[in-house]
Short mmCIF file of C-alpha atoms in Angstrom, two decimals:
data_model
loop_
_atom_site.label_atom_id
_atom_site.label_comp_id
_atom_site.label_asym_id
_atom_site.label_seq_id
_atom_site.Cartn_x
_atom_site.Cartn_y
_atom_site.Cartn_z
CA MET X 1 -0.12 -1.67 -2.19
CA ASN X 2 -2.10 0.56 0.10
CA LEU X 3 -0.01 3.68 0.55
CA ARG X 4 -2.22 5.23 3.23
CA LYS X 5 -0.39 3.74 6.24
CA ARG X 6 3.06 3.87 4.63
CA MET X 7 3.27 7.63 4.39
CA VAL X 8 4.59 9.91 7.11
CA SER X 9 2.24 10.99 8.56
CA PRO X 10 -0.20 8.25 7.50
CA LEU X 11 -3.32 9.19 5.59
CA PRO X 12 -6.59 8.49 7.44
CA ALA X 13 -7.72 4.86 7.19
CA ASN X 14 -11.04 5.92 5.65
CA THR X 15 -9.33 7.78 2.79
CA VAL X 16 -10.74 6.44 -0.48
CA GLY X 17 -9.24 6.75 -3.91
CA ASN X 18 -6.90 5.14 -6.38
CA LEU X 19 -3.57 5.99 -4.83
CA VAL X 20 -1.92 2.71 -5.77
CA TRP X 21 1.70 1.86 -6.46
CA ALA X 22 3.66 -1.06 -7.80
CA PHE X 23 7.28 -1.89 -7.25
CA PRO X 24 9.20 -4.12 -9.64
CA VAL X 25 10.80 -7.36 -8.53
CA LEU X 26 12.96 -8.86 -11.27
CA ILE X 27 13.15 -12.67 -11.24
CA GLU X 28 15.13 -14.69 -13.73
CA GLU X 29 13.47 -17.94 -14.85
CA SER X 30 16.32 -20.01 -13.46
CA ASP X 31 15.86 -18.20 -10.14
CA ILE X 32 12.28 -19.16 -9.34
CA LYS X 33 12.22 -20.42 -5.76
CA LEU X 34 9.35 -19.26 -3.60
CA HIS X 35 11.42 -18.21 -0.60
CA GLU X 36 13.69 -16.11 -2.83
CA VAL X 37 10.67 -14.42 -4.42
CA VAL X 38 9.33 -13.58 -0.95
CA VAL X 39 12.71 -12.13 0.09
CA LYS X 40 12.80 -9.96 -3.05
CA LEU X 41 9.22 -8.81 -2.51
CA ARG X 42 9.93 -7.83 1.10
CA LYS X 43 13.09 -5.96 0.08
CA GLY X 44 11.20 -4.18 -2.71
CA LEU X 45 8.48 -3.14 -0.27
CA THR X 46 10.99 -1.90 2.30
CA ASP X 47 12.98 0.00 -0.32
CA PHE X 48 9.80 1.55 -1.68
CA CYS X 49 8.58 2.62 1.75
CA ASN X 50 11.96 4.10 2.65
CA ASP X 51 12.72 5.80 -0.68
CA LYS X 52 9.50 6.69 -2.48
CA ALA X 53 6.29 6.55 -0.42
CA ASN X 54 6.78 9.94 1.21
CA ARG X 55 7.78 11.61 -2.05
CA PHE X 56 4.15 11.46 -3.21
CA LYS X 57 3.31 14.23 -0.77
CA CYS X 58 6.19 16.42 -1.96
CA GLU X 59 6.72 18.51 -5.04
CA ASP X 60 8.53 15.66 -6.79
CA GLY X 61 5.52 13.28 -6.65
CA PHE X 62 5.07 13.51 -10.41
CA ALA X 63 8.76 12.65 -10.90
CA VAL X 64 8.31 9.45 -8.89
CA VAL X 65 5.44 8.38 -11.15
CA SER X 66 7.40 9.29 -14.30
CA GLU X 67 10.46 7.31 -13.12
CA TYR X 68 8.30 4.24 -12.56
CA HIS X 69 6.63 4.41 -15.98
CA THR X 70 9.98 4.93 -17.70
CA LYS X 71 11.43 1.86 -15.96
CA GLU X 72 8.38 -0.23 -16.81
CA ALA X 73 8.59 0.83 -20.48
CA GLU X 74 12.24 -0.27 -20.53
CA PHE X 75 11.28 -3.72 -19.22
CA ILE X 76 8.50 -4.07 -21.79
CA SER X 77 10.79 -2.98 -24.65
CA ARG X 78 13.29 -5.69 -23.61
CA GLY X 79 10.54 -8.31 -23.79
CA VAL X 80 10.32 -8.87 -20.02
CA ASN X 81 7.15 -10.75 -19.11
CA ILE X 82 5.48 -8.60 -16.43
CA PHE X 83 3.16 -10.12 -13.84
CA ARG X 84 1.19 -7.86 -11.53
CA CYS X 85 -0.24 -8.85 -8.19
CA THR X 86 -2.31 -6.86 -5.72
CA SER X 87 -4.05 -7.70 -2.50
CA LEU X 88 -7.35 -6.29 -1.33
CA CYS X 89 -7.23 -8.53 1.74
CA LYS X 90 -8.24 -6.75 4.94
CA PHE X 91 -9.78 -3.96 2.86
CA PRO X 92 -13.43 -3.69 4.02
CA ILE X 93 -14.99 -4.29 0.61
CA TYR X 94 -17.88 -6.35 1.95
CA ASP X 95 -18.77 -3.61 4.45
CA MET X 96 -19.36 -0.99 1.76
CA ASP X 97 -22.92 0.03 0.98
CA PHE X 98 -23.59 2.41 -1.91
CA GLY X 99 -27.33 2.41 -1.33
CA TRP X 100 -28.21 -1.09 -2.55
CA GLY X 101 -27.09 -2.95 0.55
CA LYS X 102 -23.83 -4.71 1.24
CA PRO X 103 -22.54 -6.91 -1.60
CA THR X 104 -23.14 -10.64 -1.74
CA TRP X 105 -20.02 -11.25 -3.78
CA VAL X 106 -17.42 -8.83 -5.02
CA ALA X 107 -15.90 -9.44 -8.44
CA THR X 108 -14.30 -7.47 -11.22
CA SER X 109 -13.79 -7.68 -14.92
CA MET X 110 -10.06 -7.73 -15.42
CA GLY X 111 -8.91 -6.76 -18.88
CA PHE X 112 -5.26 -7.27 -18.00
CA LYS X 113 -2.97 -10.16 -18.85
CA ASN X 114 -0.73 -11.62 -16.13
CA PHE X 115 -2.63 -10.06 -13.26
CA ILE X 116 -3.44 -11.56 -9.85
CA VAL X 117 -5.85 -10.00 -7.34
CA LEU X 118 -6.15 -11.46 -3.85
CA ILE X 119 -9.31 -10.70 -1.87
CA ASP X 120 -10.86 -12.03 1.32
CA SER X 121 -13.97 -14.12 0.82
CA LYS X 122 -17.18 -12.66 2.21
CA LEU X 123 -17.07 -14.92 5.25
CA GLY X 124 -13.39 -14.17 5.77
CA GLU X 125 -12.38 -17.81 5.99
CA ASN X 126 -10.78 -18.07 2.54
CA ILE X 127 -8.92 -15.91 0.08
CA GLU X 128 -10.00 -15.65 -3.52
CA ALA X 129 -7.36 -15.23 -6.20
CA TRP X 130 -8.50 -13.72 -9.48
CA VAL X 131 -5.89 -14.73 -12.03
CA THR X 132 -5.56 -13.72 -15.68
CA LEU X 133 -2.90 -15.27 -17.87
CA ALA X 134 -2.27 -15.84 -21.55
CA GLU X 135 -4.38 -18.75 -22.85
CA GLN X 136 -1.51 -21.29 -22.92
CA GLU X 137 -0.26 -20.35 -19.47
CA MET X 138 -3.80 -20.45 -18.05
CA ALA X 139 -4.29 -23.99 -19.38
CA ILE X 140 -1.15 -25.11 -17.52
CA PHE X 141 -2.13 -23.16 -14.39
CA GLN X 142 -5.61 -24.73 -14.28
CA ARG X 143 -4.17 -28.26 -14.46
CA ASP X 144 -1.48 -27.78 -11.80
CA GLU X 145 -2.06 -30.60 -9.31
CA MET X 146 -0.40 -28.85 -6.38
CA LEU X 147 -2.53 -25.75 -6.92
CA LEU X 148 -5.69 -27.84 -7.24
CA SER X 149 -4.93 -29.59 -3.95
CA PHE X 150 -5.27 -26.20 -2.19
CA ALA X 151 -7.80 -24.38 -4.35
CA SER X 152 -11.01 -24.69 -6.27
CA LEU X 153 -11.51 -23.10 -9.67
CA ASN X 154 -14.20 -20.61 -10.59
CA PRO X 155 -16.45 -20.37 -7.53
CA SER X 156 -19.86 -18.87 -8.14
CA ALA X 157 -21.80 -16.19 -6.33
CA ALA X 158 -24.43 -18.86 -5.56
CA VAL X 159 -21.90 -20.71 -3.38
CA HIS X 160 -21.25 -17.51 -1.45
CA GLU X 161 -24.97 -16.75 -1.05
CA SER X 162 -25.88 -20.27 0.10
CA ARG X 163 -23.32 -20.18 2.93
CA MET X 164 -24.68 -16.98 4.47
#
């Protein structure tokens, strides 16, 4: 999540850096209903904003980071399957120019398993989801008929360029 606007007082909107945070939402397999996941995510976000976001600016900022990593290590040691999701939507990635002009298509190499990145398309009319899963789970994911009715797999930069 973008912590800039969640701190008191908010950091400037043009602050750049890797100040990123995750908050865990534990979901049992028998408990997977979309509306319940959304409720848990919203509660996790609210709890984080109320309890932790402002501690980054205080002397105990390192303690907050240590607490998180300790909790994550406990989950991993218990064999909990961790999925991470982040959104870069509304972040002005396509407006950035590092001297070569604005990008035609933004992409990343993701070396993580179970990771989802959401990003606005260049034209802003769609959202791209970059998804990495274990091989077996990815095979199931790519054949999901409901997903395929809303999405297309593996767009190319050429598609983005031709629509400009």
